[in-house]
C-alpha cells in the first residue's frame, strides 16, 4: 500500500523513442509527473498482474496521457483478464482521444515496439496470473568506415549497410558483414514482481544490465510469510541476480510492515554485492559498453 513518503512500485523506461510504463498503482501519475518525463510519448503500458497495487492508478494515468494531446494508439500488455479490468477502470475516462489496444499474454511472448525495443514476458508464480518482463535494446555492430572507403562505397550508401541492407556499387554486391565488426552487447532490463522464485526466472533475466526485483520482505525470518503470499525475501532476489549474472539489482515492492528496507540490505549483499534498495523517483541511465 502507498504510505506517506513511499509510492507504489512502478517503472518508466525510455529507449530511443520507445517509452513503456510498467505497472500503474494508485498515485503513479504523481510519481510520473515528478519524474519530469512527458506523458505523451508513452508507447505501451505493461502490467505484471491485476492486483490493485499494480493497476488502480490506470484511470488517472490514462487521463493524464489524454491531457497531453496524445492521439496515437496506446498498447496495454497484461495477463489474461486485463481486458476486463481495463474496461472497468476506464469507465471514468470514457472519451480518450486515442485508441487503447489490449494484448493479453500467457508468458513466452515477445513484441518489438515501434522503435525497436523488444519486450518479453514470462509467467511467474504469484497468487494470480502474473508476468515478469524484460526489455532488450539490440546494438548494431560497429561500422568499419576504413573498410567501406577501401571498397569504394559512397558515403550515401553507408546508412543502408549499417541498417543491415545489401547495396550495389558499380555492379558489385556489398553485404553488410563486409563492412561491420563483431556483434556487440545490447542493453537489457528485467522487471520481476510479484512472485516467488521460479526455476525459469534466472534464465529469463540472464545477463541483464539492470534487474529490478521485488523484495517484499527483508528479514529472512519471514520466508514462510513470503511463501504464503507469493512474494520474495531479499536474499531470494539476490540469489536470482547472482544465478542470472546480472550487473545490478534494485529491490522494490516493500511490505508496509518494513519501514526501513536498508536495515536488511546486507542479507542480499552477502549473496549479490551489487544490490541497492530502490529509492523514491530514482532515475538510472544505462549506456552501451564503452559509451
Ligand atoms: Zn500482487
Ligand atoms: Zn504487489
PDB file of C-alpha atoms and ligand atoms in Angstrom:
ATOM      1  CA  UNK A   1       0.000   0.000   0.000  1.00  0.00           C
ATOM      2  CA  UNK A   2       1.204   3.545  -0.547  1.00  0.00           C
ATOM      3  CA  UNK A   3       2.496   5.259   2.599  1.00  0.00           C
ATOM      4  CA  UNK A   4       3.361   8.899   3.240  1.00  0.00           C
ATOM      5  CA  UNK A   5       6.783   9.188   1.601  1.00  0.00           C
ATOM      6  CA  UNK A   6       6.536   5.836  -0.169  1.00  0.00           C
ATOM      7  CA  UNK A   7       4.852   5.426  -3.530  1.00  0.00           C
ATOM      8  CA  UNK A   8       3.762   2.158  -5.051  1.00  0.00           C
ATOM      9  CA  UNK A   9       6.210   0.330  -7.294  1.00  0.00           C
ATOM     10  CA  UNK A  10       6.218   1.366 -10.904  1.00  0.00           C
ATOM     11  CA  UNK A  11       8.854   1.708 -13.598  1.00  0.00           C
ATOM     12  CA  UNK A  12       9.059   4.077 -16.532  1.00  0.00           C
ATOM     13  CA  UNK A  13      11.512   3.035 -19.189  1.00  0.00           C
ATOM     14  CA  UNK A  14      12.684   5.005 -22.207  1.00  0.00           C
ATOM     15  CA  UNK A  15      14.906   3.734 -25.007  1.00  0.00           C
ATOM     16  CA  UNK A  16      15.234   5.960 -28.053  1.00  0.00           C
ATOM     17  CA  UNK A  17      11.608   6.826 -28.876  1.00  0.00           C
ATOM     18  CA  UNK A  18      10.064   3.820 -27.134  1.00  0.00           C
ATOM     19  CA  UNK A  19       8.604   4.675 -23.713  1.00  0.00           C
ATOM     20  CA  UNK A  20       6.981   1.994 -21.563  1.00  0.00           C
ATOM     21  CA  UNK A  21       5.339   2.204 -18.161  1.00  0.00           C
ATOM     22  CA  UNK A  22       5.420  -0.994 -16.136  1.00  0.00           C
ATOM     23  CA  UNK A  23       2.667  -1.204 -13.533  1.00  0.00           C
ATOM     24  CA  UNK A  24       0.384   1.530 -12.514  1.00  0.00           C
ATOM     25  CA  UNK A  25      -0.673   1.538  -8.862  1.00  0.00           C
ATOM     26  CA  UNK A  26      -2.528   4.321  -7.142  1.00  0.00           C
ATOM     27  CA  UNK A  27      -0.646   7.621  -7.436  1.00  0.00           C
ATOM     28  CA  UNK A  28       1.566   6.588 -10.369  1.00  0.00           C
ATOM     29  CA  UNK A  29       0.541   9.727 -12.270  1.00  0.00           C
ATOM     30  CA  UNK A  30       2.049  11.858  -9.495  1.00  0.00           C
ATOM     31  CA  UNK A  31       5.329   9.920  -9.479  1.00  0.00           C
ATOM     32  CA  UNK A  32       5.411  10.152 -13.259  1.00  0.00           C
ATOM     33  CA  UNK A  33       4.796  13.879 -13.094  1.00  0.00           C
ATOM     34  CA  UNK A  34       7.610  14.322 -10.573  1.00  0.00           C
ATOM     35  CA  UNK A  35       9.973  12.383 -12.860  1.00  0.00           C
ATOM     36  CA  UNK A  36       9.737  15.236 -15.350  1.00  0.00           C
ATOM     37  CA  UNK A  37       9.097  12.836 -18.248  1.00  0.00           C
ATOM     38  CA  UNK A  38       6.196  13.747 -20.509  1.00  0.00           C
ATOM     39  CA  UNK A  39       3.049  11.638 -20.758  1.00  0.00           C
ATOM     40  CA  UNK A  40       2.529  11.979 -24.484  1.00  0.00           C
ATOM     41  CA  UNK A  41       5.311   9.742 -25.747  1.00  0.00           C
ATOM     42  CA  UNK A  42       4.355   6.593 -23.902  1.00  0.00           C
ATOM     43  CA  UNK A  43       4.044   3.726 -26.349  1.00  0.00           C
ATOM     44  CA  UNK A  44       2.868   0.961 -24.056  1.00  0.00           C
ATOM     45  CA  UNK A  45       1.825   0.109 -20.529  1.00  0.00           C
ATOM     46  CA  UNK A  46       2.873  -3.322 -19.322  1.00  0.00           C
ATOM     47  CA  UNK A  47       1.006  -4.722 -16.329  1.00  0.00           C
ATOM     48  CA  UNK A  48       2.571  -7.524 -14.313  1.00  0.00           C
ATOM     49  CA  UNK A  49      -0.747  -8.601 -12.794  1.00  0.00           C
ATOM     50  CA  UNK A  50      -4.132  -7.337 -11.760  1.00  0.00           C
ATOM     51  CA  UNK A  51      -3.761  -6.722  -8.024  1.00  0.00           C
ATOM     52  CA  UNK A  52      -4.866  -3.218  -7.047  1.00  0.00           C
ATOM     53  CA  UNK A  53      -1.380  -2.014  -6.089  1.00  0.00           C
ATOM     54  CA  UNK A  54      -0.339  -2.544  -9.737  1.00  0.00           C
ATOM     55  CA  UNK A  55      -3.382  -1.297 -11.659  1.00  0.00           C
ATOM     56  CA  UNK A  56      -5.533   1.039  -9.552  1.00  0.00           C
ATOM     57  CA  UNK A  57      -3.783   4.148 -10.924  1.00  0.00           C
ATOM     58  CA  UNK A  58      -4.592   3.349 -14.543  1.00  0.00           C
ATOM     59  CA  UNK A  59      -7.576   5.680 -14.921  1.00  0.00           C
ATOM     60  CA  UNK A  60      -5.540   8.656 -13.675  1.00  0.00           C
ATOM     61  CA  UNK A  61      -2.596   7.807 -15.898  1.00  0.00           C
ATOM     62  CA  UNK A  62      -4.805   7.439 -18.984  1.00  0.00           C
ATOM     63  CA  UNK A  63      -6.439  10.751 -18.126  1.00  0.00           C
ATOM     64  CA  UNK A  64      -3.020  12.442 -17.963  1.00  0.00           C
ATOM     65  CA  UNK A  65      -1.954  10.880 -21.266  1.00  0.00           C
ATOM     66  CA  UNK A  66      -5.207  12.148 -22.806  1.00  0.00           C
ATOM     67  CA  UNK A  67      -4.464  15.566 -21.338  1.00  0.00           C
ATOM     68  CA  UNK A  68      -1.071  15.590 -23.103  1.00  0.00           C
ATOM     69  CA  UNK A  69      -2.832  15.702 -26.505  1.00  0.00           C
ATOM     70  CA  UNK A  70      -1.775  12.253 -27.490  1.00  0.00           C
ATOM     71  CA  UNK A  71      -3.771  10.813 -30.383  1.00  0.00           C
ATOM     72  CA  UNK A  72      -1.582   7.840 -31.375  1.00  0.00           C
ATOM     73  CA  UNK A  73      -2.838   4.431 -30.218  1.00  0.00           C
ATOM     74  CA  UNK A  74      -1.582   3.055 -26.910  1.00  0.00           C
ATOM     75  CA  UNK A  75      -0.950  -0.622 -26.176  1.00  0.00           C
ATOM     76  CA  UNK A  76      -1.609  -2.205 -22.794  1.00  0.00           C
ATOM     77  CA  UNK A  77       0.056  -5.572 -22.163  1.00  0.00           C
ATOM     78  CA  UNK A  78      -1.021  -7.715 -19.247  1.00  0.00           C
ATOM     79  CA  UNK A  79      -2.074 -11.201 -18.159  1.00  0.00           C
ATOM     80  CA  UNK A  80      -5.411 -12.834 -19.017  1.00  0.00           C
ATOM     81  CA  UNK A  81      -8.200 -10.701 -17.575  1.00  0.00           C
ATOM     82  CA  UNK A  82      -6.529  -7.400 -18.434  1.00  0.00           C
ATOM     83  CA  UNK A  83      -9.254  -6.509 -20.933  1.00  0.00           C
ATOM     84  CA  UNK A  84     -11.987  -6.748 -18.310  1.00  0.00           C
ATOM     85  CA  UNK A  85     -10.013  -4.794 -15.711  1.00  0.00           C
ATOM     86  CA  UNK A  86      -9.056  -2.007 -18.121  1.00  0.00           C
ATOM     87  CA  UNK A  87     -12.621  -1.778 -19.358  1.00  0.00           C
ATOM     88  CA  UNK A  88     -13.912  -1.416 -15.791  1.00  0.00           C
ATOM     89  CA  UNK A  89     -11.255   1.102 -14.717  1.00  0.00           C
ATOM     90  CA  UNK A  90     -11.732   3.284 -17.787  1.00  0.00           C
ATOM     91  CA  UNK A  91     -15.474   3.790 -17.295  1.00  0.00           C
ATOM     92  CA  UNK A  92     -14.484   7.031 -15.560  1.00  0.00           C
ATOM     93  CA  UNK A  93     -12.378   8.199 -18.554  1.00  0.00           C
ATOM     94  CA  UNK A  94     -14.757   7.325 -21.396  1.00  0.00           C
ATOM     95  CA  UNK A  95     -13.685   9.696 -24.165  1.00  0.00           C
ATOM     96  CA  UNK A  96      -9.978   9.044 -24.619  1.00  0.00           C
ATOM     97  CA  UNK A  97      -8.582  10.782 -27.719  1.00  0.00           C
ATOM     98  CA  UNK A  98      -6.582   7.669 -28.652  1.00  0.00           C
ATOM     99  CA  UNK A  99      -7.426   4.018 -29.096  1.00  0.00           C
ATOM    100  CA  UNK A 100      -6.270   1.534 -26.500  1.00  0.00           C
ATOM    101  CA  UNK A 101      -5.157  -1.835 -27.791  1.00  0.00           C
ATOM    102  CA  UNK A 102      -5.069  -4.569 -25.166  1.00  0.00           C
ATOM    103  CA  UNK A 103      -2.809  -7.577 -25.578  1.00  0.00           C
ATOM    104  CA  UNK A 104      -3.284 -10.368 -23.049  1.00  0.00           C
ATOM    105  CA  UNK A 105      -0.229 -12.544 -22.528  1.00  0.00           C
ATOM    106  CA  UNK A 106       0.333 -16.025 -21.105  1.00  0.00           C
ATOM    107  CA  UNK A 107       4.106 -15.667 -20.871  1.00  0.00           C
ATOM    108  CA  UNK A 108       6.577 -16.759 -23.549  1.00  0.00           C
ATOM    109  CA  UNK A 109       5.619 -13.990 -25.975  1.00  0.00           C
ATOM    110  CA  UNK A 110       7.835 -11.252 -27.335  1.00  0.00           C
ATOM    111  CA  UNK A 111       6.909  -7.983 -29.013  1.00  0.00           C
ATOM    112  CA  UNK A 112       9.030  -5.375 -30.711  1.00  0.00           C
ATOM    113  CA  UNK A 113       7.894  -1.825 -30.048  1.00  0.00           C
ATOM    114  CA  UNK A 114       7.914   0.686 -32.945  1.00  0.00           C
ATOM    115  CA  UNK A 115      11.425   1.977 -32.276  1.00  0.00           C
ATOM    116  CA  UNK A 116      12.992  -1.436 -31.824  1.00  0.00           C
ATOM    117  CA  UNK A 117      12.787  -2.100 -28.075  1.00  0.00           C
ATOM    118  CA  UNK A 118      11.952  -5.760 -27.538  1.00  0.00           C
ATOM    119  CA  UNK A 119       9.565  -6.744 -24.736  1.00  0.00           C
ATOM    120  CA  UNK A 120       9.398 -10.318 -23.472  1.00  0.00           C
ATOM    121  CA  UNK A 121       7.042 -11.816 -20.919  1.00  0.00           C
ATOM    122  CA  UNK A 122       7.357 -14.795 -18.576  1.00  0.00           C
ATOM    123  CA  UNK A 123       4.638 -16.359 -16.439  1.00  0.00           C
ATOM    124  CA  UNK A 124       5.754 -16.336 -12.791  1.00  0.00           C
ATOM    125  CA  UNK A 125       4.311 -17.644  -9.505  1.00  0.00           C
ATOM    126  CA  UNK A 126       2.030 -15.331  -7.522  1.00  0.00           C
ATOM    127  CA  UNK A 127      -1.472 -15.726  -6.087  1.00  0.00           C
ATOM    128  CA  UNK A 128      -2.896 -14.961  -9.530  1.00  0.00           C
ATOM    129  CA  UNK A 129      -1.592 -14.991 -13.082  1.00  0.00           C
ATOM    130  CA  UNK A 130       1.473 -12.724 -13.086  1.00  0.00           C
ATOM    131  CA  UNK A 131       4.131 -11.797 -15.650  1.00  0.00           C
ATOM    132  CA  UNK A 132       7.757 -10.782 -15.402  1.00  0.00           C
ATOM    133  CA  UNK A 133       9.138  -8.643 -18.230  1.00  0.00           C
ATOM    134  CA  UNK A 134      12.440  -7.980 -19.915  1.00  0.00           C
ATOM    135  CA  UNK A 135      13.227  -5.132 -22.280  1.00  0.00           C
ATOM    136  CA  UNK A 136      16.072  -5.503 -24.728  1.00  0.00           C
ATOM    137  CA  UNK A 137      17.733  -2.935 -26.945  1.00  0.00           C
ATOM    138  CA  UNK A 138      19.865  -4.531 -29.623  1.00  0.00           C
ATOM    139  CA  UNK A 139      23.107  -2.825 -30.596  1.00  0.00           C
ATOM    140  CA  UNK A 140      24.230  -2.728 -34.209  1.00  0.00           C
ATOM    141  CA  UNK A 141      27.750  -3.968 -34.891  1.00  0.00           C
ATOM    142  CA  UNK A 142      30.403  -1.302 -35.356  1.00  0.00           C
ATOM    143  CA  UNK A 143      30.677   0.124 -38.865  1.00  0.00           C
ATOM    144  CA  UNK A 144      34.169  -0.056 -40.343  1.00  0.00           C
ATOM    145  CA  UNK A 145      34.495   3.222 -42.239  1.00  0.00           C
ATOM    146  CA  UNK A 146      38.035   2.472 -43.373  1.00  0.00           C
ATOM    147  CA  UNK A 147      36.981  -0.785 -44.980  1.00  0.00           C
ATOM    148  CA  UNK A 148      33.983   0.940 -46.578  1.00  0.00           C
ATOM    149  CA  UNK A 149      36.297   3.562 -48.109  1.00  0.00           C
ATOM    150  CA  UNK A 150      38.757   0.900 -49.258  1.00  0.00           C
ATOM    151  CA  UNK A 151      35.895  -0.875 -51.031  1.00  0.00           C
ATOM    152  CA  UNK A 152      34.946   2.407 -52.712  1.00  0.00           C
ATOM    153  CA  UNK A 153      31.442   2.549 -51.202  1.00  0.00           C
ATOM    154  CA  UNK A 154      29.954   6.062 -51.431  1.00  0.00           C
ATOM    155  CA  UNK A 155      29.062   7.592 -48.060  1.00  0.00           C
ATOM    156  CA  UNK A 156      25.436   7.925 -49.174  1.00  0.00           C
ATOM    157  CA  UNK A 157      25.109   4.105 -49.006  1.00  0.00           C
ATOM    158  CA  UNK A 158      26.687   3.652 -45.566  1.00  0.00           C
ATOM    159  CA  UNK A 159      23.454   4.025 -43.624  1.00  0.00           C
ATOM    160  CA  UNK A 160      21.847   1.224 -45.649  1.00  0.00           C
ATOM    161  CA  UNK A 161      24.719  -1.100 -44.827  1.00  0.00           C
ATOM    162  CA  UNK A 162      24.518  -0.039 -41.174  1.00  0.00           C
ATOM    163  CA  UNK A 163      20.828  -0.957 -41.217  1.00  0.00           C
ATOM    164  CA  UNK A 164      21.746  -4.428 -42.467  1.00  0.00           C
ATOM    165  CA  UNK A 165      20.861  -3.962 -46.138  1.00  0.00           C
ATOM    166  CA  UNK A 166      22.872  -5.171 -49.111  1.00  0.00           C
ATOM    167  CA  UNK A 167      23.961  -2.467 -51.580  1.00  0.00           C
ATOM    168  CA  UNK A 168      25.168  -2.382 -55.143  1.00  0.00           C
ATOM    169  CA  UNK A 169      28.314  -0.431 -56.078  1.00  0.00           C
ATOM    170  CA  UNK A 170      29.289  -0.309 -59.787  1.00  0.00           C
ATOM    171  CA  UNK A 171      27.824  -3.767 -60.357  1.00  0.00           C
ATOM    172  CA  UNK A 172      29.408  -5.240 -57.207  1.00  0.00           C
ATOM    173  CA  UNK A 173      27.175  -6.553 -54.421  1.00  0.00           C
ATOM    174  CA  UNK A 174      28.344  -5.462 -50.968  1.00  0.00           C
ATOM    175  CA  UNK A 175      26.988  -7.284 -47.915  1.00  0.00           C
ATOM    176  CA  UNK A 176      26.759  -5.581 -44.528  1.00  0.00           C
ATOM    177  CA  UNK A 177      29.121  -8.110 -42.947  1.00  0.00           C
ATOM    178  CA  UNK A 178      31.907  -6.888 -45.263  1.00  0.00           C
ATOM    179  CA  UNK A 179      31.943  -3.528 -43.506  1.00  0.00           C
ATOM    180  CA  UNK A 180      30.769  -4.309 -39.976  1.00  0.00           C
ATOM    181  CA  UNK A 181      32.574  -5.779 -36.989  1.00  0.00           C
ATOM    182  CA  UNK A 182      31.617  -8.368 -34.383  1.00  0.00           C
ATOM    183  CA  UNK A 183      28.154  -8.340 -32.779  1.00  0.00           C
ATOM    184  CA  UNK A 184      28.020  -6.005 -29.778  1.00  0.00           C
ATOM    185  CA  UNK A 185      26.308  -6.372 -26.427  1.00  0.00           C
ATOM    186  CA  UNK A 186      22.939  -4.610 -26.262  1.00  0.00           C
ATOM    187  CA  UNK A 187      21.115  -3.408 -23.159  1.00  0.00           C
ATOM    188  CA  UNK A 188      18.706  -5.479 -21.097  1.00  0.00           C
ATOM    189  CA  UNK A 189      16.449  -4.564 -18.203  1.00  0.00           C
ATOM    190  CA  UNK A 190      14.396  -7.070 -16.198  1.00  0.00           C
ATOM    191  CA  UNK A 191      11.394  -6.357 -14.006  1.00  0.00           C
ATOM    192  CA  UNK A 192      10.281  -9.165 -11.693  1.00  0.00           C
ATOM    193  CA  UNK A 193       7.364  -8.574  -9.282  1.00  0.00           C
ATOM    194  CA  UNK A 194       5.199 -10.081  -7.563  1.00  0.00           C
ATOM    195  CA  UNK A 195       6.377 -13.650  -7.377  1.00  0.00           C
ATOM    196  CA  UNK A 196       8.100 -16.482  -5.619  1.00  0.00           C
ATOM    197  CA  UNK A 197      11.404 -17.637  -7.084  1.00  0.00           C
ATOM    198  CA  UNK A 198      10.781 -19.947 -10.041  1.00  0.00           C
ATOM    199  CA  UNK A 199      13.323 -22.063 -11.942  1.00  0.00           C
ATOM    200  CA  UNK A 200      12.713 -20.046 -15.139  1.00  0.00           C
ATOM    201  CA  UNK A 201      13.401 -16.563 -13.789  1.00  0.00           C
ATOM    202  CA  UNK A 202      17.246 -16.618 -13.810  1.00  0.00           C
ATOM    203  CA  UNK A 203      17.416 -17.641 -17.476  1.00  0.00           C
ATOM    204  CA  UNK A 204      14.760 -15.107 -18.379  1.00  0.00           C
ATOM    205  CA  UNK A 205      16.694 -12.170 -16.895  1.00  0.00           C
ATOM    206  CA  UNK A 206      20.136 -13.588 -17.696  1.00  0.00           C
ATOM    207  CA  UNK A 207      22.872 -11.027 -18.217  1.00  0.00           C
ATOM    208  CA  UNK A 208      20.597  -8.037 -17.587  1.00  0.00           C
ATOM    209  CA  UNK A 209      22.320  -4.717 -17.111  1.00  0.00           C
ATOM    210  CA  UNK A 210      19.683  -3.937 -14.535  1.00  0.00           C
ATOM    211  CA  UNK A 211      17.296  -6.216 -12.675  1.00  0.00           C
ATOM    212  CA  UNK A 212      14.502  -4.573 -10.723  1.00  0.00           C
ATOM    213  CA  UNK A 213      13.126  -7.290  -8.483  1.00  0.00           C
ATOM    214  CA  UNK A 214      10.642  -7.436  -5.696  1.00  0.00           C
ATOM    215  CA  UNK A 215      11.875  -7.852  -2.134  1.00  0.00           C
ATOM    216  CA  UNK A 216       8.646  -7.636  -0.217  1.00  0.00           C
ATOM    217  CA  UNK A 217      10.356  -8.794   2.962  1.00  0.00           C
ATOM    218  CA  UNK A 218      13.922  -8.175   4.123  1.00  0.00           C
ATOM    219  CA  UNK A 219      14.026 -10.356   7.206  1.00  0.00           C
ATOM    220  CA  UNK A 220      14.871 -13.992   6.363  1.00  0.00           C
ATOM    221  CA  UNK A 221      12.668 -14.993   9.323  1.00  0.00           C
ATOM    222  CA  UNK A 222       9.668 -14.014   7.206  1.00  0.00           C
ATOM    223  CA  UNK A 223      10.344 -16.576   4.498  1.00  0.00           C
ATOM    224  CA  UNK A 224       7.255 -18.582   5.348  1.00  0.00           C
ATOM    225  CA  UNK A 225       5.052 -15.498   5.133  1.00  0.00           C
ATOM    226  CA  UNK A 226       6.648 -14.649   1.777  1.00  0.00           C
ATOM    227  CA  UNK A 227       5.931 -18.153   0.538  1.00  0.00           C
ATOM    228  CA  UNK A 228       2.280 -17.992   1.604  1.00  0.00           C
ATOM    229  CA  UNK A 229       1.695 -14.608  -0.017  1.00  0.00           C
ATOM    230  CA  UNK A 230       3.565 -15.290  -3.232  1.00  0.00           C
ATOM    231  CA  UNK A 231       6.467 -12.923  -2.599  1.00  0.00           C
ATOM    232  CA  UNK A 232      10.233 -12.960  -2.060  1.00  0.00           C
ATOM    233  CA  UNK A 233      12.657 -12.180   0.717  1.00  0.00           C
ATOM    234  CA  UNK A 234      15.716 -10.015  -0.157  1.00  0.00           C
ATOM    235  CA  UNK A 235      18.139 -12.937  -0.160  1.00  0.00           C
ATOM    236  CA  UNK A 236      15.948 -14.817  -2.667  1.00  0.00           C
ATOM    237  CA  UNK A 237      16.008 -11.876  -5.091  1.00  0.00           C
ATOM    238  CA  UNK A 238      19.794 -11.712  -4.632  1.00  0.00           C
ATOM    239  CA  UNK A 239      20.077 -15.416  -5.427  1.00  0.00           C
ATOM    240  CA  UNK A 240      18.274 -14.831  -8.727  1.00  0.00           C
ATOM    241  CA  UNK A 241      20.588 -11.888  -9.512  1.00  0.00           C
ATOM    242  CA  UNK A 242      23.672 -13.984  -8.832  1.00  0.00           C
ATOM    243  CA  UNK A 243      22.446 -17.028 -10.769  1.00  0.00           C
ATOM    244  CA  UNK A 244      21.457 -14.823 -13.724  1.00  0.00           C
ATOM    245  CA  UNK A 245      24.781 -12.920 -13.668  1.00  0.00           C
ATOM    246  CA  UNK A 246      23.041  -9.556 -13.911  1.00  0.00           C
ATOM    247  CA  UNK A 247      25.119  -6.438 -13.414  1.00  0.00           C
ATOM    248  CA  UNK A 248      22.987  -4.630 -10.901  1.00  0.00           C
ATOM    249  CA  UNK A 249      19.987  -5.414  -8.681  1.00  0.00           C
ATOM    250  CA  UNK A 250      17.475  -2.916  -7.366  1.00  0.00           C
ATOM    251  CA  UNK A 251      14.980  -4.160  -4.800  1.00  0.00           C
ATOM    252  CA  UNK A 252      11.449  -2.789  -4.752  1.00  0.00           C
ATOM    253  CA  UNK A 253       7.855  -3.537  -3.640  1.00  0.00           C
ATOM    254  CA  UNK A 254       8.444  -3.383   0.109  1.00  0.00           C
ATOM    255  CA  UNK A 255       5.865  -4.543   2.640  1.00  0.00           C
ATOM    256  CA  UNK A 256       4.367  -1.647   4.615  1.00  0.00           C
ATOM    257  CA  UNK A 257       5.480  -3.591   7.708  1.00  0.00           C
ATOM    258  CA  UNK A 258       9.129  -2.972   6.683  1.00  0.00           C
ATOM    259  CA  UNK A 259       9.680   0.682   7.453  1.00  0.00           C
ATOM    260  CA  UNK A 260      13.432   0.724   6.791  1.00  0.00           C
ATOM    261  CA  UNK A 261      14.464  -1.664   3.998  1.00  0.00           C
ATOM    262  CA  UNK A 262      18.131  -0.536   4.302  1.00  0.00           C
ATOM    263  CA  UNK A 263      18.249  -2.400   7.617  1.00  0.00           C
ATOM    264  CA  UNK A 264      18.074  -5.705   5.758  1.00  0.00           C
ATOM    265  CA  UNK A 265      20.085  -4.986   2.624  1.00  0.00           C
ATOM    266  CA  UNK A 266      23.145  -6.827   3.959  1.00  0.00           C
ATOM    267  CA  UNK A 267      21.202 -10.109   3.630  1.00  0.00           C
ATOM    268  CA  UNK A 268      21.060  -9.509  -0.121  1.00  0.00           C
ATOM    269  CA  UNK A 269      24.579  -8.046  -0.486  1.00  0.00           C
ATOM    270  CA  UNK A 270      26.080 -11.113   1.180  1.00  0.00           C
ATOM    271  CA  UNK A 271      24.838 -13.041  -1.874  1.00  0.00           C
ATOM    272  CA  UNK A 272      24.915 -10.368  -4.568  1.00  0.00           C
ATOM    273  CA  UNK A 273      27.074  -7.330  -3.681  1.00  0.00           C
ATOM    274  CA  UNK A 274      25.655  -5.051  -6.403  1.00  0.00           C
ATOM    275  CA  UNK A 275      22.293  -4.803  -4.622  1.00  0.00           C
ATOM    276  CA  UNK A 276      20.591  -1.494  -3.887  1.00  0.00           C
ATOM    277  CA  UNK A 277      17.357  -0.529  -2.198  1.00  0.00           C
ATOM    278  CA  UNK A 278      15.072   1.209  -4.693  1.00  0.00           C
ATOM    279  CA  UNK A 279      14.584   4.883  -3.869  1.00  0.00           C
ATOM    280  CA  UNK A 280      11.654   7.219  -4.481  1.00  0.00           C
ATOM    281  CA  UNK A 281      11.768   8.604  -8.034  1.00  0.00           C
ATOM    282  CA  UNK A 282      15.126   7.047  -8.705  1.00  0.00           C
ATOM    283  CA  UNK A 283      16.385   7.633 -12.250  1.00  0.00           C
ATOM    284  CA  UNK A 284      19.038   5.429 -13.789  1.00  0.00           C
ATOM    285  CA  UNK A 285      20.744   5.855 -17.141  1.00  0.00           C
ATOM    286  CA  UNK A 286      22.172   2.777 -18.771  1.00  0.00           C
ATOM    287  CA  UNK A 287      24.717   3.068 -21.543  1.00  0.00           C
ATOM    288  CA  UNK A 288      26.185   0.602 -24.002  1.00  0.00           C
ATOM    289  CA  UNK A 289      29.615  -0.700 -23.018  1.00  0.00           C
ATOM    290  CA  UNK A 290      32.378   1.769 -23.974  1.00  0.00           C
ATOM    291  CA  UNK A 291      29.912   4.652 -24.407  1.00  0.00           C
TER     292      UNK A 291
HETATM  293 ZN1  LIG B   1       0.321  -8.929  -6.163  1.00  0.00          ZN
HETATM  294 ZN1  LIG B   2       2.041  -6.009  -5.394  1.00  0.00          ZN
END
